[in-house]
Coordinates of C-alpha atoms in Angstrom, one line a residue:
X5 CA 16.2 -12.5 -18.4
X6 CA 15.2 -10.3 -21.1
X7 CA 17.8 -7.6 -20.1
X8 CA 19.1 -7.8 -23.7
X9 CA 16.2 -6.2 -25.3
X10 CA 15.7 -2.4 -25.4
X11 CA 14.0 -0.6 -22.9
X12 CA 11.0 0.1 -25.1
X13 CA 10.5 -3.4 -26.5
X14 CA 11.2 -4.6 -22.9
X15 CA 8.2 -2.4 -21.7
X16 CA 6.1 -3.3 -24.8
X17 CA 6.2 -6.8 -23.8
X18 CA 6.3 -6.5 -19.6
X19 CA 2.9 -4.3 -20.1
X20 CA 1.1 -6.9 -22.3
X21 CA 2.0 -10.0 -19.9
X22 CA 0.9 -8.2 -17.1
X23 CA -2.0 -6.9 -19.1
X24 CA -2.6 -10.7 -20.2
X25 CA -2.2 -11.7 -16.1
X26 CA -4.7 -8.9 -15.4
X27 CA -7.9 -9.9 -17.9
X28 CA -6.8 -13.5 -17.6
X29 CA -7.5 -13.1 -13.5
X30 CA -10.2 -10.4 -13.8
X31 CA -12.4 -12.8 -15.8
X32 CA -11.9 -16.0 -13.4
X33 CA -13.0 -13.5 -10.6
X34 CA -15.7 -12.1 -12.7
X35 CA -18.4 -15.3 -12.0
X36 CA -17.9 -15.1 -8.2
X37 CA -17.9 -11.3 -8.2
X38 CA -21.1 -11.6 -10.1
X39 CA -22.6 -13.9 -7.1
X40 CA -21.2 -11.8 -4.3
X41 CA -22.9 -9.1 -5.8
X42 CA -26.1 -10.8 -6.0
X43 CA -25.7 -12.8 -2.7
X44 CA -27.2 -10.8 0.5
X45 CA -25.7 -13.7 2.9
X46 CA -22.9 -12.6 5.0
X47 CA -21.5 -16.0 5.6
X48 CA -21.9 -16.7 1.7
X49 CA -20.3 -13.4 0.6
X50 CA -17.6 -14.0 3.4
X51 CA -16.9 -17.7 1.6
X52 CA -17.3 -15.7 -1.9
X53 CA -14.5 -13.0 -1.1
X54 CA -12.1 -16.5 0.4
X55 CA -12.3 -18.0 -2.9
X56 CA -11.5 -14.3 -4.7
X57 CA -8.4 -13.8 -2.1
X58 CA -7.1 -17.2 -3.8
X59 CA -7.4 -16.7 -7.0
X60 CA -5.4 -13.0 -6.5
X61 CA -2.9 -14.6 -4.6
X62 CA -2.4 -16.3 -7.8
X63 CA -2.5 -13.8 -9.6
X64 CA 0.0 -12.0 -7.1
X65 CA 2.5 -15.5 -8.1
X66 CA 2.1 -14.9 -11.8
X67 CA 3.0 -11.0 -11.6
X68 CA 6.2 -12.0 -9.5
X69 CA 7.2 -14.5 -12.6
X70 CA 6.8 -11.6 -15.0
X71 CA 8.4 -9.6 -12.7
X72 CA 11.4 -12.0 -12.7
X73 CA 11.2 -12.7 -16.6
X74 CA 11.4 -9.0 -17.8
X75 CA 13.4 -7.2 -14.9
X76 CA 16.6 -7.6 -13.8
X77 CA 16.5 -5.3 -10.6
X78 CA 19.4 -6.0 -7.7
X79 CA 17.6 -6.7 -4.7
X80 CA 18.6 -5.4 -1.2
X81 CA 16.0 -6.5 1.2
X82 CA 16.5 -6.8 5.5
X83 CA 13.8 -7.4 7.9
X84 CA 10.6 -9.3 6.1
X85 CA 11.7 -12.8 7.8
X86 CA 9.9 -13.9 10.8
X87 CA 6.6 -13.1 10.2
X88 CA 3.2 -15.3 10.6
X89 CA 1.3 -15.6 7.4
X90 CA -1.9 -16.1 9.4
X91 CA -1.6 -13.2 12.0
X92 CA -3.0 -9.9 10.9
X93 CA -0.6 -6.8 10.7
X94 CA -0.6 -3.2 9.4
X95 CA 1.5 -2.3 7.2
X96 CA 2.9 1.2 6.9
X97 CA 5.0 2.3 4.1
X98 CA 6.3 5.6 2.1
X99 CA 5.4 5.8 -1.6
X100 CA 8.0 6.2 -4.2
X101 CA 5.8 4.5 -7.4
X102 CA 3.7 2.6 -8.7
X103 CA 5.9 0.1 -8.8
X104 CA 5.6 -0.4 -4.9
X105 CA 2.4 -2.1 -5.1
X106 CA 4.2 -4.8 -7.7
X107 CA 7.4 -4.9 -5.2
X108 CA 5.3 -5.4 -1.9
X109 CA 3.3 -7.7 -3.2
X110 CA 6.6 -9.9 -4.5
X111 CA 8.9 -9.4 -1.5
X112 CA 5.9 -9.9 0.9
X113 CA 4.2 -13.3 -0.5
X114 CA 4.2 -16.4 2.0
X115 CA 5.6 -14.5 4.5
X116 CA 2.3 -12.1 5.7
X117 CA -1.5 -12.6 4.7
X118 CA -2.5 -11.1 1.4
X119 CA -1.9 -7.4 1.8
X120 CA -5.2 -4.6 1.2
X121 CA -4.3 -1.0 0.6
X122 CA -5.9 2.2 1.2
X123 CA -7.6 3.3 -2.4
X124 CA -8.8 6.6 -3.7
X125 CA -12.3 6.8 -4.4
X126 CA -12.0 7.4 -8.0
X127 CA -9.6 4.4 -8.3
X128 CA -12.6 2.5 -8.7
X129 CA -13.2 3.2 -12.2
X130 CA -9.9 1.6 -13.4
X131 CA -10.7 -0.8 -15.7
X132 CA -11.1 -4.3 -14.7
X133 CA -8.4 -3.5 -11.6
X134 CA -11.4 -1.4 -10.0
X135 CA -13.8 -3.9 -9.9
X136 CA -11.5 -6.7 -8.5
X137 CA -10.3 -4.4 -5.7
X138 CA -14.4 -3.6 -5.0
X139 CA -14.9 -7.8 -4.8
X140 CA -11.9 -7.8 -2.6
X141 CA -12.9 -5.7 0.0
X142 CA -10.5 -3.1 -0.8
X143 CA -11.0 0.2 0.8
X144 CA -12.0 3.1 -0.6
X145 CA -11.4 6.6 0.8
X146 CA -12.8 9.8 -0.7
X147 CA -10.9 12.5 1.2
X148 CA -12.2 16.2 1.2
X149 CA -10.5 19.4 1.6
X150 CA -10.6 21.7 4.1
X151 CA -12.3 24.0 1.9
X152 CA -15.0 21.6 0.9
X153 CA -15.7 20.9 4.6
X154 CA -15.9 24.0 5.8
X155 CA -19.0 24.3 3.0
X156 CA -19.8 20.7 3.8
X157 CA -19.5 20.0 7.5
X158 CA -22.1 17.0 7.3
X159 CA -19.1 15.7 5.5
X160 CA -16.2 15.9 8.1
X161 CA -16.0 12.1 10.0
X162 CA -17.0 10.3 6.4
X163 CA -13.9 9.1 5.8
X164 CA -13.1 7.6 8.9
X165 CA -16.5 6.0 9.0
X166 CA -15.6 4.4 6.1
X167 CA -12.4 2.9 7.1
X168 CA -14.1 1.8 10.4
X169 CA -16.8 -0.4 8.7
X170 CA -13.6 -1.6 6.8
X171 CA -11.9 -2.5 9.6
X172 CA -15.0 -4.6 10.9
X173 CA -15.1 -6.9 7.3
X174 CA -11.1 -7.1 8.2
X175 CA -11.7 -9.0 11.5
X176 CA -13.1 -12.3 10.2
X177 CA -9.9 -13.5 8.6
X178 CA -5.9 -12.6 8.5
X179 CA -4.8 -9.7 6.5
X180 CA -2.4 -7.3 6.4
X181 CA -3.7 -3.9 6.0
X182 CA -1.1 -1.6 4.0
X183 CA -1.2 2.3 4.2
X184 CA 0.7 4.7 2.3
X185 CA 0.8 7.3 5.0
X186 CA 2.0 9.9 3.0
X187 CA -1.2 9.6 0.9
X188 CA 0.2 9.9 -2.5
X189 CA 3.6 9.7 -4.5
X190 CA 6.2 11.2 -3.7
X191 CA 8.2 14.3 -5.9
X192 CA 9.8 17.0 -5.0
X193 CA 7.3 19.7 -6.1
X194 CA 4.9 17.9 -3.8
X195 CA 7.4 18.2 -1.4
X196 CA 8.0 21.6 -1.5
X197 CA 4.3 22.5 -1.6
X198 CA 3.7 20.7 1.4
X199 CA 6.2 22.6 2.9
X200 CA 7.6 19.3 4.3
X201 CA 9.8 19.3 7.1
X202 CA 11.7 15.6 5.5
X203 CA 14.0 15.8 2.9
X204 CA 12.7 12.4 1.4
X205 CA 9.0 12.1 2.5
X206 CA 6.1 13.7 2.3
X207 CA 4.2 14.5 5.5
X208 CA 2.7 11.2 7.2
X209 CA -1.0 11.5 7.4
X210 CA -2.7 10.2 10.8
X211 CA -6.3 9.9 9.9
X212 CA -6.3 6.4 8.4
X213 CA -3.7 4.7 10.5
X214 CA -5.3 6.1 13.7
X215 CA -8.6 4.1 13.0
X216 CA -7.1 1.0 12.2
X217 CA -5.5 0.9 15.2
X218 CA -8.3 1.9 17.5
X219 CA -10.8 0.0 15.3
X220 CA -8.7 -3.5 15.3
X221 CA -5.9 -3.2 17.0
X222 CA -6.6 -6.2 19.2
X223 CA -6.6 -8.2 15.7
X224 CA -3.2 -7.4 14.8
X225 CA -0.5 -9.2 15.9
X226 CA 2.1 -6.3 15.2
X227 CA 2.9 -3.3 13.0
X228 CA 5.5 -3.5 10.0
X229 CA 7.2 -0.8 9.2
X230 CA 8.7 -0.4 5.2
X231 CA 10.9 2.2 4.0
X232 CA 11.2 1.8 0.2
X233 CA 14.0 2.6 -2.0
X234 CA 15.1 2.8 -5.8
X235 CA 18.5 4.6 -5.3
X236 CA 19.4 5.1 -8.8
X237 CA 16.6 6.7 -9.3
X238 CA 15.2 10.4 -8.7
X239 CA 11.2 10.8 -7.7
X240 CA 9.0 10.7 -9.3
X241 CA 9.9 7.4 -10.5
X242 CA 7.0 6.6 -13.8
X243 CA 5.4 3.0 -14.0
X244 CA 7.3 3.0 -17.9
X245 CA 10.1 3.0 -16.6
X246 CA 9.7 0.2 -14.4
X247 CA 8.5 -2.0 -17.4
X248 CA 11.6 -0.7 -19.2
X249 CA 14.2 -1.8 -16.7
X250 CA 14.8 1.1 -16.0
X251 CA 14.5 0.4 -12.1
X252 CA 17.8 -1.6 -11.7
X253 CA 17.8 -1.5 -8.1
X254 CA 15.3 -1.7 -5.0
X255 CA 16.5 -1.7 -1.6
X256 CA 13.8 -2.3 1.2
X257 CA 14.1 -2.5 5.0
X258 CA 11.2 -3.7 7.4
X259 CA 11.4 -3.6 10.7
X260 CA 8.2 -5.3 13.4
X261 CA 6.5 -3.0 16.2
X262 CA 4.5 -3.5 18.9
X263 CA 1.7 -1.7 18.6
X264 CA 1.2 1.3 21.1
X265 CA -1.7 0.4 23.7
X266 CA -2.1 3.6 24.2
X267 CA -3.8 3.9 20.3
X268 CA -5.9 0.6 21.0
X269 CA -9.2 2.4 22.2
X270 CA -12.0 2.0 19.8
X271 CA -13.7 5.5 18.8
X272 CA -10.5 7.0 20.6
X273 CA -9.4 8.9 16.8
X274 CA -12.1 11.3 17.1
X275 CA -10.5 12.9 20.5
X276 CA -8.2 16.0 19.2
X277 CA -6.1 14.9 21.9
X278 CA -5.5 11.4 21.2
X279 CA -4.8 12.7 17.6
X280 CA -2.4 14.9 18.7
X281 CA -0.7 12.1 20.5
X282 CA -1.4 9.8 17.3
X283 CA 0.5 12.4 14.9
X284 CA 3.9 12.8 17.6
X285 CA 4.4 9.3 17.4
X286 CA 3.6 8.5 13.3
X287 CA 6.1 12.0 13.3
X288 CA 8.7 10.5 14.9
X289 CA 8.5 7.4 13.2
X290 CA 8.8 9.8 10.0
X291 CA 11.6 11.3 11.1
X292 CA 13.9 7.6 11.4
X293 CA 12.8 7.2 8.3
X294 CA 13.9 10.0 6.5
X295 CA 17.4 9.6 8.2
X296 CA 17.4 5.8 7.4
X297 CA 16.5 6.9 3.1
X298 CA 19.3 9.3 3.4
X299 CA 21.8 6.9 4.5
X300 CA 20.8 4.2 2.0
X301 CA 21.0 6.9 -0.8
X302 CA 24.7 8.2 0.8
X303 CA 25.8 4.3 0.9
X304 CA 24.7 3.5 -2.9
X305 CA 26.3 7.0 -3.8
X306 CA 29.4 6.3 -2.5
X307 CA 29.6 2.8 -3.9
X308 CA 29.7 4.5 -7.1
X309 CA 32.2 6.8 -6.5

């Protein structure tokens, strides 16, 4: 709708609606935040984070309007029909931008429950953003190096600890639990320090997904896999340009699958061997997804030929 207007003045005005959307929520969350905070009652605090879900879903509706008033992206979506917005599913995704989190939430509204996403740990000091994610049961994950372990060994296990007592709040109410497996943004310098054996992807990380699975995998009705795609653009793709327009196209494909019994075994991620088996599967699904990237990118290049 507002195509017409440079890319700059475009942004200007994208980043203060969303900016407006974001305070605006933030401060009708802030007086239950400040009772969940202050409430020691499970049952209360469960009621409490219910009444915060709705009032990001909301939230979630408005950003989508903006979304539709400042943007004018060409939308090539397959796969996200059919789902039950009151079953539980995890969600696993590659990570191009920013911008993912806006397009997931707008393709993925009324079709699956409200989606929660894996957070660093220092994520939680974003202003206003931080504490609504806290309220919301969000997860955050501090992750260590291998160096600071090795100095730290007390350490090693924390993370999945955390994402197990995570996966326990999750039980008591549909979600759909959404992990960036790669564990971070895509760009080719990552790539090539990683070494990465995918032309398109960075390598998938098992830790996380592992103990979801064995935590709650009897709560989920299935997993969704989601390979994102701006093909007129090159990675790393900045959150500027999205509010400029400059993201004119976003191709997604989602595909539902059953989730492996094999990985449904509480406590099972901590056996090397499991993990072993974990990372040959999440691999392989790396693999079909780096072919299926290339062939979208070969398609849209040849369409402009």
């Amino acid at each position: 709708m507002l195509g017409f207007l440079p890319g700059p003045l475009r942004g200007v005005i994208a980043l203060l609606l969303y900016t407006g959307n974001t305070v605006g929520g933030f401060l009708t969350l802030l007086p239950f935040v400040i009772l969940k905070t202050l409430i020691p009652h499970e049952g209360i605090r469960h009621f409490l984070t219910r009444i915060l879900t709705a009032i990001a879903w909301i939230w979630i509706y408005i950003n989508s309007l903006i979304l539709r008033i400042t943007q004018d992206i060409a939308w090539d979506v397959e796969g996200v029909d059919g789902f039950d917005s009151t079953a539980s599913y995890l969600v696993l995704s590659n990570h191009r931008s920013w911008a993912d989190i806006l397009v997931l939430q707008h393709v993925w509204k009324r079709r699956i429950p409200f989606l929660k996403f894996f957070l660093k740990r220092q994520l939680i000091w974003v202003p206003l953003l931080g504490i609504a994610w806290w309220a919301l049961d969000f997860p955050f994950m501090k992750r260590y190096s291998k160096q600071f372990l090795e100095k730290h060994p007390e350490l090693k296990g924390k993370d999945l600890e955390t994402t197990r007592k995570y996966c326990e709040k999750f039980k008591k109410s549909p979600i759909s639990v959404i992990n960036f497996v790669e564990g971070t943004r895509f760009d080719e310098k990552k790539r090539q320090y990683q070494n990465s054996p995918y032309q398109h992807l960075l390598k998938p990380r098992a830790g996380g997904v592992a103990t979801v699975l064995s935590a709650m995998g009897d709560n989920l009705e299935a997993i969704i896999d989601v390979t994102l795609v701006y093909p007129e653009n090159k990675a790393p793709l900045p959150f500027w340009d999205f509010l400029k327009g400059k993201i004119p196209r976003v191709v997604m494909r989602a595909e539902r699958m059953e989730i492996p019994r094999e990985f449904v075994r509480p406590g099972a991620e901590t056996d090397p061997e499991f993990r072993q088996r974990f990372q040959d599967w999440l691999n392989a699904l790396w693999d079909e997804k780096d072919r299926q990237i290339a062939e979208i990118l070969q398609k849209y290049a040849q369409a402009k030929e």
